[in-house]
CSV table of C-alpha atoms in Angstrom, one decimal:
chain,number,residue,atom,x,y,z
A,773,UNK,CA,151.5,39.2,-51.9
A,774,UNK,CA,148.9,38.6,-54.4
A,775,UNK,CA,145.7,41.2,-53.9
A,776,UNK,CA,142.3,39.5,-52.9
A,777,UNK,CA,140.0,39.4,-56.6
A,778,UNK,CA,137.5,41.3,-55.5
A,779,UNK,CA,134.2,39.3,-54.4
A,780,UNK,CA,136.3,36.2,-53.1
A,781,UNK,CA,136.1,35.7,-49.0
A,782,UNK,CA,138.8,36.6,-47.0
A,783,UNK,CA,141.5,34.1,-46.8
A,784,UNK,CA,140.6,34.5,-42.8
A,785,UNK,CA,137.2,33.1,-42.5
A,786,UNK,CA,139.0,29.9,-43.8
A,787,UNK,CA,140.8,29.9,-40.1
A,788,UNK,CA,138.7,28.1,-37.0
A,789,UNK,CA,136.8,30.8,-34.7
A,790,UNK,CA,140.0,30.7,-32.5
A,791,UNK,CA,142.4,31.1,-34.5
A,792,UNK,CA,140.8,33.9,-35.8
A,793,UNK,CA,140.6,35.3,-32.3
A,794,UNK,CA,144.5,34.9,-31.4
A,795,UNK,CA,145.2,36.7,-35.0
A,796,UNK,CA,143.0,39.8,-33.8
A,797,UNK,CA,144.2,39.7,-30.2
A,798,UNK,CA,147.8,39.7,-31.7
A,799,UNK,CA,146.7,42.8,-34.1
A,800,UNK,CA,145.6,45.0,-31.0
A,801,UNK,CA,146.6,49.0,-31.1
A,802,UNK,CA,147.9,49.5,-27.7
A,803,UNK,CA,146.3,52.4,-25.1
A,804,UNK,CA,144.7,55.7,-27.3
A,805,UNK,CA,142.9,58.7,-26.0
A,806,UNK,CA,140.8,60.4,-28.1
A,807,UNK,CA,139.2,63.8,-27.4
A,808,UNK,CA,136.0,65.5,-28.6
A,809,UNK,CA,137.3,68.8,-30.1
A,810,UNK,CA,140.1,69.6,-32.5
A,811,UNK,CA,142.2,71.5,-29.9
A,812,UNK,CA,143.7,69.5,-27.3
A,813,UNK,CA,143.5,71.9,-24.5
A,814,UNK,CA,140.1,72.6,-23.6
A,815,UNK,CA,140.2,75.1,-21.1
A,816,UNK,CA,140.9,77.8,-24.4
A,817,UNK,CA,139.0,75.6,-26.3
A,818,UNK,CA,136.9,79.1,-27.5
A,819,UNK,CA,140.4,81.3,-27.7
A,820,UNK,CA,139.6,81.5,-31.7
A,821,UNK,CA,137.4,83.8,-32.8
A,822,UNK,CA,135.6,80.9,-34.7
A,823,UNK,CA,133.2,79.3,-31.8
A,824,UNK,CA,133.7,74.7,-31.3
A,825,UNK,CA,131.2,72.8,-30.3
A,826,UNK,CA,131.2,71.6,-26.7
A,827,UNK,CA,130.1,68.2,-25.9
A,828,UNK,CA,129.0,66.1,-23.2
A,829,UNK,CA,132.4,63.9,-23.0
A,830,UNK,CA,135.4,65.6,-23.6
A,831,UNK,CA,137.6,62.8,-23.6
A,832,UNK,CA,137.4,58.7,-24.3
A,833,UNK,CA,140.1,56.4,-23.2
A,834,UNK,CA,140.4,52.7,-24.6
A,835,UNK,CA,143.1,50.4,-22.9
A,836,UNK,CA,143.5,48.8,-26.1
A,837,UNK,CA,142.1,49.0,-29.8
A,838,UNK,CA,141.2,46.8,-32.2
A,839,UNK,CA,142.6,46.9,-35.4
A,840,UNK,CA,141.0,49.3,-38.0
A,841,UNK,CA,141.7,47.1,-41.2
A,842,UNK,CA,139.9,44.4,-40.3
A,843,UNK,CA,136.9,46.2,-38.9
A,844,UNK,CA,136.8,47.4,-42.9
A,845,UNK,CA,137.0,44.1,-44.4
A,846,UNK,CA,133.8,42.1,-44.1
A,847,UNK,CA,130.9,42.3,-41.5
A,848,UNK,CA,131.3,38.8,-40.1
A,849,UNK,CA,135.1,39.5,-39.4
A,850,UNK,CA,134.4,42.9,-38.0
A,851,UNK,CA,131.3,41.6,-35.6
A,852,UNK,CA,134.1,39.0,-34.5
A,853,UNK,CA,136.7,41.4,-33.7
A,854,UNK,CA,133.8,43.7,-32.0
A,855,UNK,CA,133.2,40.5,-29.6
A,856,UNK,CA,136.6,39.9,-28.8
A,857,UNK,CA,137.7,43.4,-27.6
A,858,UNK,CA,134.4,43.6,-25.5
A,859,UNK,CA,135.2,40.6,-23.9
A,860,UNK,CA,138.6,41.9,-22.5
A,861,UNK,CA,137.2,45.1,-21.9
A,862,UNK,CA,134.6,43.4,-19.8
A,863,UNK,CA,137.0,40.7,-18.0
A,864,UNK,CA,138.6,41.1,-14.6
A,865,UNK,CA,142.4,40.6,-16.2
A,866,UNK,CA,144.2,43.7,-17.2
A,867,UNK,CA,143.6,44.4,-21.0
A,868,UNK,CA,146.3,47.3,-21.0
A,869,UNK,CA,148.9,47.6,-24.1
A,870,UNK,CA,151.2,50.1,-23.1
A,871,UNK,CA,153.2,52.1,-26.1
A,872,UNK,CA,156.6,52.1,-25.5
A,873,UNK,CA,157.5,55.3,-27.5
A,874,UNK,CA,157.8,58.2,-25.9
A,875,UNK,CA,154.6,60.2,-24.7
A,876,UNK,CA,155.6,62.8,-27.1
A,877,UNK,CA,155.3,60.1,-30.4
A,878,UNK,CA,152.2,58.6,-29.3
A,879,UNK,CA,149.9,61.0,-30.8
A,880,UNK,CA,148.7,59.7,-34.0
A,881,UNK,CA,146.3,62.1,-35.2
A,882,UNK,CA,146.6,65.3,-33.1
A,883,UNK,CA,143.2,66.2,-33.9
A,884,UNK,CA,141.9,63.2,-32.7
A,885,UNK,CA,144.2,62.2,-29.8
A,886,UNK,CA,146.4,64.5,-27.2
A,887,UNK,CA,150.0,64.6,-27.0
A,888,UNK,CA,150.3,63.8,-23.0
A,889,UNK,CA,150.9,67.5,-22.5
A,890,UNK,CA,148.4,67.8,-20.3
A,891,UNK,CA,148.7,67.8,-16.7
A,892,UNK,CA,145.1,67.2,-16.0
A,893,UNK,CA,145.1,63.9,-18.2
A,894,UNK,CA,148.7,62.3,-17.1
A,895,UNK,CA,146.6,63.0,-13.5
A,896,UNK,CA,143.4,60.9,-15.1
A,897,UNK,CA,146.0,58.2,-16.2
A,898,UNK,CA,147.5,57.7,-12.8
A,899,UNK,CA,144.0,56.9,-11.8
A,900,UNK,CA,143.4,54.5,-14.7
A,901,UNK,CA,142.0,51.3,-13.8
A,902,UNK,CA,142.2,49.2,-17.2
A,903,UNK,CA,138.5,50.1,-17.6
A,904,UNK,CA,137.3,52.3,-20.5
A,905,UNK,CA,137.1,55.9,-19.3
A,906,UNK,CA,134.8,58.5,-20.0
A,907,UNK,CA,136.0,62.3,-18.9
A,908,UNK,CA,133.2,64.4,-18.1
A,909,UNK,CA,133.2,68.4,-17.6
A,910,UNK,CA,130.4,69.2,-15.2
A,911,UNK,CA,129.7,73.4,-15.0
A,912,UNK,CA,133.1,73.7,-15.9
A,913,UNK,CA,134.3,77.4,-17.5
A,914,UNK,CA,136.2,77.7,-20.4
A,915,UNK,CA,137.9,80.3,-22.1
A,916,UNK,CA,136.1,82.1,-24.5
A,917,UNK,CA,137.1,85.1,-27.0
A,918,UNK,CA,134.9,87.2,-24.0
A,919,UNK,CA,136.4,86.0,-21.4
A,920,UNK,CA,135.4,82.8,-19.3
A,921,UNK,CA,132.3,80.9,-19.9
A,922,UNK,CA,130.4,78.1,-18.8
A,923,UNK,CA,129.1,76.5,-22.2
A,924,UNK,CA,126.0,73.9,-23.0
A,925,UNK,CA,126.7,70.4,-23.0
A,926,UNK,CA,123.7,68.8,-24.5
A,927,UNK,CA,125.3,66.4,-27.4
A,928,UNK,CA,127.7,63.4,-27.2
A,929,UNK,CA,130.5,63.5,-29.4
A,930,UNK,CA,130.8,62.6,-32.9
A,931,UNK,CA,133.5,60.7,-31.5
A,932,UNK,CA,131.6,58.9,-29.1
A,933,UNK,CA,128.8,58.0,-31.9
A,934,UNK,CA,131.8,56.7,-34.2
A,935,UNK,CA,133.4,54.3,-30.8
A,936,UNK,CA,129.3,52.8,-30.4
A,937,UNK,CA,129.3,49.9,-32.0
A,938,UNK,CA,132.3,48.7,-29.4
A,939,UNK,CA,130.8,51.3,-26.3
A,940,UNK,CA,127.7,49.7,-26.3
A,941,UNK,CA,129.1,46.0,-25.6
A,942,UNK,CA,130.6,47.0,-22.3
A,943,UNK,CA,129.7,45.8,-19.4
A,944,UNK,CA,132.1,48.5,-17.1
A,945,UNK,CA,132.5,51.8,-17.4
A,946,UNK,CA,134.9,54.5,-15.5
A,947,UNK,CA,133.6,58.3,-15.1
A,948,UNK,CA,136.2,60.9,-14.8
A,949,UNK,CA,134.5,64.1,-14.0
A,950,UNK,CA,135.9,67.5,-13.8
A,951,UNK,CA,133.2,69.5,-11.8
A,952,UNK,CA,133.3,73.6,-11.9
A,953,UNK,CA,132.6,75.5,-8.1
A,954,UNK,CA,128.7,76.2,-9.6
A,955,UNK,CA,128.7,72.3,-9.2
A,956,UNK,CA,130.3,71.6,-5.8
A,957,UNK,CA,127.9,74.5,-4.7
A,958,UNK,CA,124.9,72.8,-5.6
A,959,UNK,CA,121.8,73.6,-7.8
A,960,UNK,CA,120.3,77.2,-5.9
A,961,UNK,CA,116.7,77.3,-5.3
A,962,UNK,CA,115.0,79.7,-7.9
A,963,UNK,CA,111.7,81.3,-6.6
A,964,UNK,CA,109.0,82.1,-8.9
A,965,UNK,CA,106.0,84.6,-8.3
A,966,UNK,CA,102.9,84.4,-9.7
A,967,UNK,CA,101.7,87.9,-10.6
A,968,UNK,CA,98.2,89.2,-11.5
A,969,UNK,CA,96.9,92.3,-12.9
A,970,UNK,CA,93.5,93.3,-12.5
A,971,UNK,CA,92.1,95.0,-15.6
A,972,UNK,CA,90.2,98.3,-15.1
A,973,UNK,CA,88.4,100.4,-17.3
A,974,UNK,CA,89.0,103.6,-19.3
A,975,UNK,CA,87.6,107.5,-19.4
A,976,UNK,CA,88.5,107.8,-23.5
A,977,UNK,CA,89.3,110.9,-24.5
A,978,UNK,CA,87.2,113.2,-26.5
A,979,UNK,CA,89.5,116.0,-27.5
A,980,UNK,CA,93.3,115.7,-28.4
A,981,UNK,CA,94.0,118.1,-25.5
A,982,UNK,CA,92.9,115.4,-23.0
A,983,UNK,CA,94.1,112.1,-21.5
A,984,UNK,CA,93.2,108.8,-20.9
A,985,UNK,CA,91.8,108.6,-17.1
A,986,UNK,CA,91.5,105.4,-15.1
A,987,UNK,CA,88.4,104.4,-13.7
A,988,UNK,CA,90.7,103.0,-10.4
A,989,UNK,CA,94.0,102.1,-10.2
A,990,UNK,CA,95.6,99.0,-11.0
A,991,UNK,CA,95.7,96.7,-8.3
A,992,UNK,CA,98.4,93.8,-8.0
A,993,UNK,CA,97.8,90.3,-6.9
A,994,UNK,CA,100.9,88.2,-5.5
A,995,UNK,CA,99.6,84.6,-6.0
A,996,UNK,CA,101.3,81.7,-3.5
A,997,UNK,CA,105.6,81.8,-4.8
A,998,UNK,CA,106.7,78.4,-6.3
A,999,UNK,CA,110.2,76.6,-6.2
A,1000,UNK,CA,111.8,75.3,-8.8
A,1001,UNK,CA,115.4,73.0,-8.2
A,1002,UNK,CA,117.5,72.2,-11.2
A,1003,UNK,CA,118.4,68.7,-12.0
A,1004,UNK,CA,122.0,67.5,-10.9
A,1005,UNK,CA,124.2,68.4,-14.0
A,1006,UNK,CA,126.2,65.5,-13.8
A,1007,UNK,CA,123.3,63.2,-13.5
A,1008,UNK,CA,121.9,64.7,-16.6
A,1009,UNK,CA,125.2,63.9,-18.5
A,1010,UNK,CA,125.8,60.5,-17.0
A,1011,UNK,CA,122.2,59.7,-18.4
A,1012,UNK,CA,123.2,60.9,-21.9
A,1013,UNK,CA,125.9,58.6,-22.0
A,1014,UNK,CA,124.4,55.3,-20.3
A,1015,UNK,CA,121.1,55.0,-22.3
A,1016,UNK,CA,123.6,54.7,-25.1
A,1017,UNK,CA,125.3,51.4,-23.1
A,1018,UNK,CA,122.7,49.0,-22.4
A,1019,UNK,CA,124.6,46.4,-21.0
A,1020,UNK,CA,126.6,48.4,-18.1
A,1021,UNK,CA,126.4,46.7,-14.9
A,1022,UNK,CA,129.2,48.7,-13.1
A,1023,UNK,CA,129.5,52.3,-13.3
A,1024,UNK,CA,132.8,54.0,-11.4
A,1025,UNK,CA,132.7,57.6,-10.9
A,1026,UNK,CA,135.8,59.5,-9.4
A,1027,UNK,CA,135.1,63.6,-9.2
A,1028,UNK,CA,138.6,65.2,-9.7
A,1029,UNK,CA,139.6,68.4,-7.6
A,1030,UNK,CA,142.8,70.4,-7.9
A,1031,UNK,CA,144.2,70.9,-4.4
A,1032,UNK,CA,143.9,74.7,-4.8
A,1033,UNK,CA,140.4,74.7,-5.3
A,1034,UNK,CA,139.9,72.1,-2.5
A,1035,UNK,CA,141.4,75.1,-0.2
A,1036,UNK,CA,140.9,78.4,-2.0
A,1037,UNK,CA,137.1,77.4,-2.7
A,1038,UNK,CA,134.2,78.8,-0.8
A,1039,UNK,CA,132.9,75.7,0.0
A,1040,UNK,CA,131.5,74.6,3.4
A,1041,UNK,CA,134.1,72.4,5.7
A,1042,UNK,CA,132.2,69.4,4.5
A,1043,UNK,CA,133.0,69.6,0.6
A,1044,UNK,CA,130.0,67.3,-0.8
A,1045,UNK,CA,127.5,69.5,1.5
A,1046,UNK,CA,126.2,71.0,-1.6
A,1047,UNK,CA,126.1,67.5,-3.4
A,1048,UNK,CA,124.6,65.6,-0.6
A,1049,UNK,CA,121.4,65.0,-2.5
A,1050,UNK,CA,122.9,63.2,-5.4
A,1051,UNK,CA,125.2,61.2,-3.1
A,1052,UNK,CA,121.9,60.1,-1.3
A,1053,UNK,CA,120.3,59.2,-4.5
A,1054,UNK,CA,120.7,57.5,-7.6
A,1055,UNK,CA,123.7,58.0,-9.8
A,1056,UNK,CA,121.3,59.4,-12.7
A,1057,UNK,CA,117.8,59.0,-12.6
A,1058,UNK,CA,117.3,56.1,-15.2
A,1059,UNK,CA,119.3,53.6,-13.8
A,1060,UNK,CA,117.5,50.7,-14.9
A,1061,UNK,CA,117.7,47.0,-13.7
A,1062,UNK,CA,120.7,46.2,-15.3
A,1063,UNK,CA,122.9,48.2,-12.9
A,1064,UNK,CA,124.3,46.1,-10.2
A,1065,UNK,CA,127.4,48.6,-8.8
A,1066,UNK,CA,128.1,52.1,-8.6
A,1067,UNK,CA,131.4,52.9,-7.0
A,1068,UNK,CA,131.8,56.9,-6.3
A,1069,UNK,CA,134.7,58.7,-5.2
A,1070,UNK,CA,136.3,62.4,-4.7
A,1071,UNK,CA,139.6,63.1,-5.1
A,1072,UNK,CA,142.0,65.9,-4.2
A,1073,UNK,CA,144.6,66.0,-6.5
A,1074,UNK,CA,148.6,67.3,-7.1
A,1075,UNK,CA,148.7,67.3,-10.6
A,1076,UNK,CA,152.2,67.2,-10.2
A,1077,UNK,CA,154.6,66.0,-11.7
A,1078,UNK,CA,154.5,63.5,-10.1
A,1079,UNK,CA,150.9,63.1,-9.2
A,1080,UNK,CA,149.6,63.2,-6.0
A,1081,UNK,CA,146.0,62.2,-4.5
A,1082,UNK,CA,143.9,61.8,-2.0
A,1083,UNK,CA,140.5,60.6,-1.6
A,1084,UNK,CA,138.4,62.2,0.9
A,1085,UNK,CA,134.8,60.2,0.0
A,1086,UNK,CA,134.1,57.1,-1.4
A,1087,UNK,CA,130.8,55.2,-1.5
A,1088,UNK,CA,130.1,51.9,-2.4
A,1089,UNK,CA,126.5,51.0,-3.5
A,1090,UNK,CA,125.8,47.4,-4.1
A,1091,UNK,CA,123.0,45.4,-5.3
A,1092,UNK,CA,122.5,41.8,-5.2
A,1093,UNK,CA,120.4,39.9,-7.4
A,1094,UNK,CA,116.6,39.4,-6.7
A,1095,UNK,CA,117.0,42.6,-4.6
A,1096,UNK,CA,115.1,46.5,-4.7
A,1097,UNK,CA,117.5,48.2,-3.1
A,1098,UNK,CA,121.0,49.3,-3.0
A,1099,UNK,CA,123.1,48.7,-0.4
A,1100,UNK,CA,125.3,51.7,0.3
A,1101,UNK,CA,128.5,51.9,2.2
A,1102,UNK,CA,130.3,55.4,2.7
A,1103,UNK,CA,133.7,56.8,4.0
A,1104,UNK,CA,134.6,60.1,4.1
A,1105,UNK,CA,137.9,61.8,5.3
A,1106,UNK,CA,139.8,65.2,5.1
A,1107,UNK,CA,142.5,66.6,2.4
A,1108,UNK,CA,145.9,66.8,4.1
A,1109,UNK,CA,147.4,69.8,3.9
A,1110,UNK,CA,151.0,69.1,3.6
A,1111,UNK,CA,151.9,67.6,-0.2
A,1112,UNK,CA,155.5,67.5,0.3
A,1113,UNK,CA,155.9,63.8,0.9
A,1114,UNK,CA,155.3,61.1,-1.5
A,1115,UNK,CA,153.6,58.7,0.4
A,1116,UNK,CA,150.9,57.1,-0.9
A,1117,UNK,CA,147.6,58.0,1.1
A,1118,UNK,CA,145.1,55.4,1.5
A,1119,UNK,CA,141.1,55.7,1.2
A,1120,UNK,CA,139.1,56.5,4.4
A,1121,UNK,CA,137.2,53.3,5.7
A,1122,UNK,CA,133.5,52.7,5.5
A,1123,UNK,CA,132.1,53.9,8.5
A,1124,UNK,CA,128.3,54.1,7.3
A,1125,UNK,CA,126.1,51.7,6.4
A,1126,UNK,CA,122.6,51.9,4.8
A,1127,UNK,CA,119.8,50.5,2.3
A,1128,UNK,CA,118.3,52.9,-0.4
A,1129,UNK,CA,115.5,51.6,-2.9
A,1130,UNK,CA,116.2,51.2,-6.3
C-alpha cells in the first residue's frame, strides 16, 4: 500500500461520520488493565532498595480500548474515536471484548499491564460490571525495605493523567477499594492542649561562682483541650479522582475484605461501626450537582480460586431531578462462616429507608 504524502488528509475523513464509527468500533483492543507502578505486585511494591512512587489509584480497568493508531493520526479523527468509546462506556449494553488468549499472553507491556497472577485482581474481575474501574488502596500497608508501611497517596497516576482525555467523558464510574484495618477502625480522635508559660524574671549573676535565681517559679497554664478528627481517607481519594471527571453521574463503590481479616480483625461485631460516619454522609465531600447515584457496597471475599463473595452491606442513594436530597436505602447482613460450598450468596435486602440532604 502506497504511504500517505505527507500533508494530504487521511483517506478516512473521506468516509460518512458512520462509517467512520463502525471502522473504529471494528478496530477496538479488547479488555486491558493497567497499573500505576512498574511492579505488578504491590504489596512489595518497596522490596528494592530504590523507593516507587505510590499513587492514589493503583490500578485502571477499561472494558475495551480504542485503537492507538488512529488516536495519532489527526485531531478530528482522534476527537471521533474519543466520542465513540465514551459513548459505549456510558451506555447500558455491555461494551466488554474479552481476549481469548490465555491470561498468561495477555500482558502486553508488563510494565504497564499485569499478568493475571494476582489473586486479588482475578477477585476484582469477578466483580466486573462492564463499567470502567478504578482500584483504590485506602490505609493500606506495604512492604517496604524496613519492613511494613503505610505510604502517602496524594498524586494520581501518570497513568491516569495519560487515560484523561477518555476518563473525563464518562458518565459511570466503578470504585474498587482495598481498605487497611487503620481504615475499618476509623479516624481516632486526637486531643490537643493548649499550654502557657508564664514568664518570670531573673536574679543575674554577678560573679562566675553564682547562678541564675528565679524571682518565682514557673507557673503552667492548661488552656480549654481541642479535638481535631481526620478526614475520611477514602473520601479524600475519591475526591482526587472525581474533580478530574466532570460528567459522572453514577459512582459505584464496592470495599473489598479478605475473609481472614473479616474474622481475625479486631473489629466491633458490626464491621462498618467505625465507618458509620461516611456511610451516613456524602461519598466525598464535593459531590456536586451532577451526581445522581451512588451505589455502595462491602464485600467479604475468597479469593479463591475460584472466587467466592459475599456482601454484608449495600446502600443505595438515589437522587431524582429537581430534588436536594438523597434518598438512601440500606441492607446489611452477616459473613457466613462456612466457604465450602459454591453457592452463590445473594445481597441482604433493603430494610432502611431515609432522606439525607445534598
Amino acid at each position: 500500500m502506497a504511504c500517505q504524502p505527507k500533508g494530504d488528509p487521511s483517506p478516512l475523513l473521506t468516509l460518512p461520520r458512520e462509517l467512520r464509527d463502525e471502522i473504529f468500533a471494528h478496530m477496538a483492543l479488547p479488555q486491558h488493565v493497567y497499573t500505576s507502578s512498574v511492579t505488578p505486585d504491590t504489596r512489595s511494591l518497596h522490596r528494592s532498595n530504590k523507593i516507587w512512587p505510590t499513587y492514589v489509584d493503583t490500578r485502571i480497568y477499561l472494558p475495551v480500548r480504542p485503537p492507538t493508531n488512529i488516536l495519532a493520526t489527526c485531531r478530528q479523527l482522534r476527537e471521533e474515536c474519543l466520542q465513540l468509546y465514551a459513548s459505549l462506556f456510558n451506555s447500558l449494553l455491555p461494551a466488554t471484548i474479552t481476549d481469548m488468549r490465555p491470561a498468561e499472553e495477555t500482558a502486553s507491556n508488563k510494565l504497564a499491564a499485569r499478568i493475571n497472577a494476582s489473586s486479588e485482581e482475578l477477585a476484582e474481575r469477578a466483580h466486573d460490571d462492564d463499567s470502567v474501574r478504578i482500584t483504590l488502596e485506602i490505609q493500606r500497608a506495604i512492604r517496604g525495605t524496613m519492613g511494613y508501611h503505610v505510604p502517602k497517596r496524594e498524586d494520581l497516576s501518570p497513568r491516569f493523567m495519560a487515560l484523561l482525555p477518555l476518563l473525563r467523558r464518562l458518565k459511570k464510574l466503578k470504585l474498587t477499594v482495598w481498605a487497611g484495618y487503620s481504615w475499618w477502625e476509623g479516624p481516632v480522635e486526637r486531643r490537643f492542649i493548649g499550654i502557657e508559660v508564664r514568664p518570670t524574671a531573673r536574679f543575674k549573676r554577678t560573679s562566675p561562682d553564682q547562678d541564675d535565681k528565679l524571682q518565682e517559679p514557673t507557673q503552667w497554664k492548661e488552656e480549654a483541650a481541642c479535638y481535631s478528627k481526620p478526614d475520611n481517607a477514602l473520601s479524600t481519594a475519591i475526591d482526587a479522582i472525581l474533580k478530574n471527571l466532570p460528567l459522572i453521574e453514577e459512582v459505584n463503590v464496592d470495599i473489598l475484605m479478605h475473609v481472614s481479616d473479616y474474622f481475625n480483625w479486631d473489629l466491633p461485631d458490626v464491621k462498618w461501626e467505625g465507618v458509620q460516619s461516611w456511610l451516613d454522609g456524602p461519598v466525598c465531600s464535593n459531590t456536586g450537582d451532577g451526581l445522581k447515584r451512588v451505589y455502595r457496597r462491602f464485600v467479604v471475599l475468597d479469593p479463591g480460586p475460584p472466587t467466592k463473595s459475599a456482601t454484608f452491606l449495600r446502600q443505595l442513594e438515589s437522587r431524582q431531578k429537581g430534588k436536594d436530597y438523597f434518598r438512601v436505602d440500606r441492607g446489611t447482613g452477616e459473613a457466613p462462616e462456612d466457604w465450602s460450598d459454591d453457592v452463590d450468596r445473594e445481597e441482604p435486602p433493603f430494610t432502611t429507608t431515609y432522606e439525607r440532604p445534598v
